[in-house]
PDB file of C-alpha atoms in Angstrom:
ATOM      1  CA  MET A   1       0.000   0.000   0.000  1.00  0.00           C
ATOM      2  CA  GLN A   2       1.249   3.479  -0.845  1.00  0.00           C
ATOM      3  CA  PRO A   3       1.958   5.635   2.211  1.00  0.00           C
ATOM      4  CA  ILE A   4      -0.865   8.040   3.065  1.00  0.00           C
ATOM      5  CA  LEU A   5      -0.237  11.661   4.014  1.00  0.00           C
ATOM      6  CA  LEU A   6      -2.841  14.031   5.425  1.00  0.00           C
ATOM      7  CA  ALA A   7      -1.988  17.553   4.257  1.00  0.00           C
ATOM      8  CA  SER A   8      -3.307  19.227   7.380  1.00  0.00           C
ATOM      9  CA  SER A   9      -2.368  20.302  10.874  1.00  0.00           C
ATOM     10  CA  SER A  10      -6.023  20.018  11.984  1.00  0.00           C
ATOM     11  CA  THR A  11      -6.526  17.732  14.979  1.00  0.00           C
ATOM     12  CA  TYR A  12     -10.159  17.310  13.864  1.00  0.00           C
ATOM     13  CA  ARG A  13      -9.185  15.947  10.446  1.00  0.00           C
ATOM     14  CA  ARG A  14      -6.498  13.744  11.973  1.00  0.00           C
ATOM     15  CA  GLU A  15      -9.029  12.194  14.386  1.00  0.00           C
ATOM     16  CA  LEU A  16     -11.487  11.593  11.542  1.00  0.00           C
ATOM     17  CA  LEU A  17      -8.927   9.946   9.253  1.00  0.00           C
ATOM     18  CA  ALA A  18      -7.789   7.696  12.116  1.00  0.00           C
ATOM     19  CA  ARG A  19     -11.278   6.148  12.126  1.00  0.00           C
ATOM     20  CA  LEU A  20     -10.445   4.345   8.863  1.00  0.00           C
ATOM     21  CA  GLY A  21      -7.734   2.321  10.602  1.00  0.00           C
ATOM     22  CA  LEU A  22      -5.105   3.042   7.939  1.00  0.00           C
ATOM     23  CA  PRO A  23      -1.571   4.143   8.808  1.00  0.00           C
ATOM     24  CA  PHE A  24      -0.909   7.748   7.844  1.00  0.00           C
ATOM     25  CA  LYS A  25       1.289  10.720   8.614  1.00  0.00           C
ATOM     26  CA  CYS A  26       0.437  14.418   8.763  1.00  0.00           C
ATOM     27  CA  ALA A  27       2.242  17.453   7.399  1.00  0.00           C
ATOM     28  CA  SER A  28       1.108  21.036   7.268  1.00  0.00           C
ATOM     29  CA  PRO A  29       1.080  22.622   3.815  1.00  0.00           C
ATOM     30  CA  ASP A  30       2.165  26.235   3.610  1.00  0.00           C
ATOM     31  CA  ILE A  31      -0.244  27.887   1.185  1.00  0.00           C
ATOM     32  CA  ASP A  32      -2.130  31.155   0.880  1.00  0.00           C
ATOM     33  CA  GLU A  33      -5.782  30.400   1.618  1.00  0.00           C
ATOM     34  CA  SER A  34      -7.123  33.774   0.480  1.00  0.00           C
ATOM     35  CA  PRO A  35     -10.050  33.618  -1.952  1.00  0.00           C
ATOM     36  CA  LEU A  36      -9.448  34.882  -5.471  1.00  0.00           C
ATOM     37  CA  ALA A  37     -11.502  37.774  -6.805  1.00  0.00           C
ATOM     38  CA  HIS A  38     -15.005  36.590  -7.793  1.00  0.00           C
ATOM     39  CA  GLU A  39     -14.230  32.996  -6.720  1.00  0.00           C
ATOM     40  CA  ASN A  40     -17.304  31.084  -5.535  1.00  0.00           C
ATOM     41  CA  ALA A  41     -17.226  28.788  -2.506  1.00  0.00           C
ATOM     42  CA  ASP A  42     -17.114  25.527  -4.513  1.00  0.00           C
ATOM     43  CA  ASP A  43     -14.192  26.691  -6.637  1.00  0.00           C
ATOM     44  CA  LEU A  44     -12.372  28.038  -3.565  1.00  0.00           C
ATOM     45  CA  VAL A  45     -12.489  24.815  -1.525  1.00  0.00           C
ATOM     46  CA  LYS A  46     -11.621  22.653  -4.560  1.00  0.00           C
ATOM     47  CA  ARG A  47      -8.655  24.861  -5.418  1.00  0.00           C
ATOM     48  CA  LEU A  48      -7.372  24.928  -1.829  1.00  0.00           C
ATOM     49  CA  ALA A  49      -7.809  21.177  -1.252  1.00  0.00           C
ATOM     50  CA  LEU A  50      -5.778  20.481  -4.406  1.00  0.00           C
ATOM     51  CA  ALA A  51      -3.206  23.180  -3.553  1.00  0.00           C
ATOM     52  CA  LYS A  52      -2.672  21.703  -0.073  1.00  0.00           C
ATOM     53  CA  ALA A  53      -2.021  18.253  -1.532  1.00  0.00           C
ATOM     54  CA  LYS A  54       0.259  19.566  -4.297  1.00  0.00           C
ATOM     55  CA  ALA A  55       2.245  21.711  -1.832  1.00  0.00           C
ATOM     56  CA  LEU A  56       3.601  18.517  -0.223  1.00  0.00           C
ATOM     57  CA  ALA A  57       3.964  16.389  -3.370  1.00  0.00           C
ATOM     58  CA  ALA A  58       7.662  17.053  -4.046  1.00  0.00           C
ATOM     59  CA  GLU A  59       8.660  16.080  -0.501  1.00  0.00           C
ATOM     60  CA  HIS A  60       6.464  12.956  -0.527  1.00  0.00           C
ATOM     61  CA  PRO A  61       6.871  11.015  -3.774  1.00  0.00           C
ATOM     62  CA  SER A  62       4.935   7.752  -4.125  1.00  0.00           C
ATOM     63  CA  HIS A  63       2.348   8.904  -1.579  1.00  0.00           C
ATOM     64  CA  LEU A  64      -1.397   9.302  -1.562  1.00  0.00           C
ATOM     65  CA  ILE A  65      -1.890  12.839  -0.252  1.00  0.00           C
ATOM     66  CA  ILE A  66      -5.221  13.964   1.174  1.00  0.00           C
ATOM     67  CA  GLY A  67      -6.022  17.679   1.008  1.00  0.00           C
ATOM     68  CA  SER A  68      -9.162  19.231   2.426  1.00  0.00           C
ATOM     69  CA  ASP A  69     -10.543  22.726   2.940  1.00  0.00           C
ATOM     70  CA  GLN A  70     -13.820  23.999   4.317  1.00  0.00           C
ATOM     71  CA  VAL A  71     -15.823  27.199   4.297  1.00  0.00           C
ATOM     72  CA  ALA A  72     -19.284  28.098   5.493  1.00  0.00           C
ATOM     73  CA  VAL A  73     -21.723  29.957   3.253  1.00  0.00           C
ATOM     74  CA  LEU A  74     -24.480  32.180   4.652  1.00  0.00           C
ATOM     75  CA  GLY A  75     -26.653  33.619   1.881  1.00  0.00           C
ATOM     76  CA  ASP A  76     -24.032  34.552  -0.700  1.00  0.00           C
ATOM     77  CA  GLN A  77     -21.283  35.293   1.815  1.00  0.00           C
ATOM     78  CA  ILE A  78     -18.317  32.969   2.409  1.00  0.00           C
ATOM     79  CA  ILE A  79     -17.506  32.610   6.103  1.00  0.00           C
ATOM     80  CA  GLY A  80     -14.113  31.275   7.141  1.00  0.00           C
ATOM     81  CA  LYS A  81     -12.429  30.761  10.514  1.00  0.00           C
ATOM     82  CA  PRO A  82     -13.128  33.667  12.873  1.00  0.00           C
ATOM     83  CA  HIS A  83      -9.765  33.618  14.752  1.00  0.00           C
ATOM     84  CA  THR A  84     -11.130  36.129  17.324  1.00  0.00           C
ATOM     85  CA  TYR A  85     -14.008  36.294  19.810  1.00  0.00           C
ATOM     86  CA  GLU A  86     -15.416  39.424  18.146  1.00  0.00           C
ATOM     87  CA  ARG A  87     -15.549  37.867  14.672  1.00  0.00           C
ATOM     88  CA  ALA A  88     -17.018  34.653  16.082  1.00  0.00           C
ATOM     89  CA  CYS A  89     -19.796  36.707  17.730  1.00  0.00           C
ATOM     90  CA  GLU A  90     -20.549  38.380  14.399  1.00  0.00           C
ATOM     91  CA  GLN A  91     -20.644  35.022  12.600  1.00  0.00           C
ATOM     92  CA  LEU A  92     -23.006  33.407  15.104  1.00  0.00           C
ATOM     93  CA  ARG A  93     -25.285  36.480  15.236  1.00  0.00           C
ATOM     94  CA  SER A  94     -25.530  36.377  11.431  1.00  0.00           C
ATOM     95  CA  ALA A  95     -26.195  32.608  11.456  1.00  0.00           C
ATOM     96  CA  SER A  96     -28.878  32.809  14.174  1.00  0.00           C
ATOM     97  CA  GLY A  97     -32.190  31.482  12.810  1.00  0.00           C
ATOM     98  CA  SER A  98     -30.664  30.887   9.377  1.00  0.00           C
ATOM     99  CA  GLN A  99     -29.390  28.066   7.185  1.00  0.00           C
ATOM    100  CA  VAL A 100     -25.640  27.800   6.704  1.00  0.00           C
ATOM    101  CA  ILE A 101     -24.136  25.528   4.041  1.00  0.00           C
ATOM    102  CA  PHE A 102     -20.747  24.040   4.793  1.00  0.00           C
ATOM    103  CA  LYS A 103     -18.703  23.273   1.708  1.00  0.00           C
ATOM    104  CA  THR A 104     -15.789  20.911   2.103  1.00  0.00           C
ATOM    105  CA  GLY A 105     -13.301  20.441  -0.694  1.00  0.00           C
ATOM    106  CA  LEU A 106     -11.559  17.065  -0.786  1.00  0.00           C
ATOM    107  CA  CYS A 107      -8.571  16.002  -2.881  1.00  0.00           C
ATOM    108  CA  LEU A 108      -6.718  12.698  -3.127  1.00  0.00           C
ATOM    109  CA  LEU A 109      -3.455  13.143  -5.043  1.00  0.00           C
ATOM    110  CA  ASN A 110      -1.394  10.136  -6.120  1.00  0.00           C
ATOM    111  CA  THR A 111       2.133  11.517  -6.367  1.00  0.00           C
ATOM    112  CA  SER A 112       3.305   8.410  -8.222  1.00  0.00           C
ATOM    113  CA  THR A 113       0.961   9.018 -11.155  1.00  0.00           C
ATOM    114  CA  GLY A 114       0.217  12.732 -10.751  1.00  0.00           C
ATOM    115  CA  GLN A 115      -3.502  11.892 -10.870  1.00  0.00           C
ATOM    116  CA  SER A 116      -5.865  13.687  -8.509  1.00  0.00           C
ATOM    117  CA  GLN A 117      -9.485  13.208  -7.558  1.00  0.00           C
ATOM    118  CA  VAL A 118     -11.244  16.365  -6.347  1.00  0.00           C
ATOM    119  CA  ALA A 119     -14.780  16.793  -5.023  1.00  0.00           C
ATOM    120  CA  VAL A 120     -16.934  19.166  -2.976  1.00  0.00           C
ATOM    121  CA  GLU A 121     -19.329  17.901  -0.320  1.00  0.00           C
ATOM    122  CA  ASP A 122     -22.154  20.074   1.043  1.00  0.00           C
ATOM    123  CA  PHE A 123     -23.680  19.888   4.495  1.00  0.00           C
ATOM    124  CA  LYS A 124     -26.597  22.116   5.535  1.00  0.00           C
ATOM    125  CA  VAL A 125     -27.126  23.322   9.078  1.00  0.00           C
ATOM    126  CA  GLU A 126     -30.189  25.116  10.468  1.00  0.00           C
ATOM    127  CA  PHE A 127     -29.239  27.388  13.369  1.00  0.00           C
ATOM    128  CA  ARG A 128     -31.560  27.992  16.309  1.00  0.00           C
ATOM    129  CA  GLU A 129     -32.453  31.577  17.192  1.00  0.00           C
ATOM    130  CA  LEU A 130     -29.527  32.514  19.434  1.00  0.00           C
ATOM    131  CA  SER A 131     -29.422  35.201  22.110  1.00  0.00           C
ATOM    132  CA  ASP A 132     -26.299  37.249  22.775  1.00  0.00           C
ATOM    133  CA  ASP A 133     -25.995  35.510  26.166  1.00  0.00           C
ATOM    134  CA  GLN A 134     -26.091  32.077  24.506  1.00  0.00           C
ATOM    135  CA  ILE A 135     -23.487  33.137  21.944  1.00  0.00           C
ATOM    136  CA  HIS A 136     -21.211  34.619  24.619  1.00  0.00           C
ATOM    137  CA  HIS A 137     -21.459  31.560  26.858  1.00  0.00           C
ATOM    138  CA  TYR A 138     -20.893  29.169  23.966  1.00  0.00           C
ATOM    139  CA  LEU A 139     -17.810  31.023  22.689  1.00  0.00           C
ATOM    140  CA  THR A 140     -16.348  31.375  26.184  1.00  0.00           C
ATOM    141  CA  TYR A 141     -16.927  27.675  26.871  1.00  0.00           C
ATOM    142  CA  GLU A 142     -15.709  26.131  23.611  1.00  0.00           C
ATOM    143  CA  GLN A 143     -13.520  28.846  21.998  1.00  0.00           C
ATOM    144  CA  PRO A 144     -14.041  27.585  18.402  1.00  0.00           C
ATOM    145  CA  TYR A 145     -11.923  30.305  16.817  1.00  0.00           C
ATOM    146  CA  ASP A 146     -10.068  27.897  14.517  1.00  0.00           C
ATOM    147  CA  CYS A 147     -13.305  26.456  13.060  1.00  0.00           C
ATOM    148  CA  ALA A 148     -15.157  27.684   9.973  1.00  0.00           C
ATOM    149  CA  GLY A 149     -18.514  29.054  11.136  1.00  0.00           C
ATOM    150  CA  SER A 150     -17.410  29.493  14.778  1.00  0.00           C
ATOM    151  CA  PHE A 151     -18.491  26.163  16.245  1.00  0.00           C
ATOM    152  CA  LYS A 152     -17.430  22.597  16.993  1.00  0.00           C
ATOM    153  CA  CYS A 153     -20.342  20.298  16.201  1.00  0.00           C
ATOM    154  CA  GLU A 154     -18.598  17.377  17.919  1.00  0.00           C
ATOM    155  CA  GLY A 155     -18.876  19.348  21.193  1.00  0.00           C
ATOM    156  CA  LEU A 156     -21.407  21.777  22.664  1.00  0.00           C
ATOM    157  CA  GLY A 157     -21.777  23.320  19.196  1.00  0.00           C
ATOM    158  CA  ILE A 158     -24.438  20.710  18.409  1.00  0.00           C
ATOM    159  CA  ALA A 159     -26.768  22.704  20.701  1.00  0.00           C
ATOM    160  CA  LEU A 160     -26.606  25.653  18.275  1.00  0.00           C
ATOM    161  CA  PHE A 161     -28.561  23.725  15.643  1.00  0.00           C
ATOM    162  CA  SER A 162     -32.188  22.801  15.112  1.00  0.00           C
ATOM    163  CA  LYS A 163     -31.531  20.557  12.092  1.00  0.00           C
ATOM    164  CA  LEU A 164     -28.691  18.957  10.121  1.00  0.00           C
ATOM    165  CA  ASN A 165     -28.945  17.808   6.509  1.00  0.00           C
ATOM    166  CA  GLY A 166     -26.199  16.044   4.562  1.00  0.00           C
ATOM    167  CA  ASP A 167     -24.879  12.729   3.291  1.00  0.00           C
ATOM    168  CA  ASP A 168     -21.941  12.360   5.696  1.00  0.00           C
ATOM    169  CA  PRO A 169     -21.825  13.947   9.190  1.00  0.00           C
ATOM    170  CA  ASN A 170     -18.006  13.871   9.048  1.00  0.00           C
ATOM    171  CA  THR A 171     -18.208  16.509   6.314  1.00  0.00           C
ATOM    172  CA  LEU A 172     -19.349  19.022   8.903  1.00  0.00           C
ATOM    173  CA  ILE A 173     -16.184  18.418  10.952  1.00  0.00           C
ATOM    174  CA  GLY A 174     -14.004  18.857   7.870  1.00  0.00           C
ATOM    175  CA  LEU A 175     -13.223  15.509   6.219  1.00  0.00           C
ATOM    176  CA  PRO A 176     -15.907  13.680   4.169  1.00  0.00           C
ATOM    177  CA  LEU A 177     -14.938  10.096   4.968  1.00  0.00           C
ATOM    178  CA  ILE A 178     -17.566   8.418   2.775  1.00  0.00           C
ATOM    179  CA  ARG A 179     -16.299  10.245  -0.332  1.00  0.00           C
ATOM    180  CA  LEU A 180     -12.692   9.698   0.771  1.00  0.00           C
ATOM    181  CA  VAL A 181     -13.223   5.928   1.005  1.00  0.00           C
ATOM    182  CA  ASP A 182     -14.552   5.982  -2.586  1.00  0.00           C
ATOM    183  CA  MET A 183     -11.422   7.853  -3.704  1.00  0.00           C
ATOM    184  CA  LEU A 184      -9.069   5.533  -1.813  1.00  0.00           C
ATOM    185  CA  LYS A 185     -10.726   2.457  -3.326  1.00  0.00           C
ATOM    186  CA  LYS A 186     -10.047   3.849  -6.818  1.00  0.00           C
ATOM    187  CA  GLU A 187      -6.366   3.859  -5.804  1.00  0.00           C
ATOM    188  CA  GLY A 188      -6.573   0.241  -4.600  1.00  0.00           C
ATOM    189  CA  VAL A 189      -6.848   1.083  -0.909  1.00  0.00           C
ATOM    190  CA  ASP A 190      -9.898  -0.493   0.763  1.00  0.00           C
ATOM    191  CA  PRO A 191     -10.112   0.326   4.496  1.00  0.00           C
ATOM    192  CA  LEU A 192     -12.474  -2.641   5.007  1.00  0.00           C
ATOM    193  CA  LEU A 193      -9.655  -4.948   3.897  1.00  0.00           C
ATOM    194  CA  LEU A 194      -6.580  -3.039   5.077  1.00  0.00           C
ATOM    195  CA  ALA A 195      -7.518  -1.439   8.438  1.00  0.00           C
ATOM    196  CA  ARG A 196      -5.267  -2.444  11.292  1.00  0.00           C
TER     197      ARG A 196
END
């Protein structure tokens, strides 16, 4: 089996990939994640997922490299990681009572062949009506400043929502495992046969 590399420093993605029982290593790609002018959310996450994988290709020949990127979309606005309490408050106030679509770009790059598979997975979230007190308490408790949309759904963040709608709940955390398994199988890697 070709070695697998996760092109990410995200602990969330690392924990998700570990569920497949395949050996892998992680490395952090150094890329500019700024959106291009007039770039829509789908094109942005596809481009960044591929760029993250390609950024590590030269150092990791003969690897299968997994790149992933996620943004949240509210109306026609792309929402990234807040990084600060103030921006997280703004994001959650805007999301209150609304639907937010999380778009996760996924890339599997085979550095032996140069072939890549790239996809975008959507996951829709309906937010409850949130008071400023609820937002403040949530942000103080969980501090999700490194998460697109300002929440961690695997923690208390689940209480922010009234409804979830998508094919793979892992997509919401940042790594669509169902789609990734499909991609890995096309490269001859079947977790159901190779997990250890």
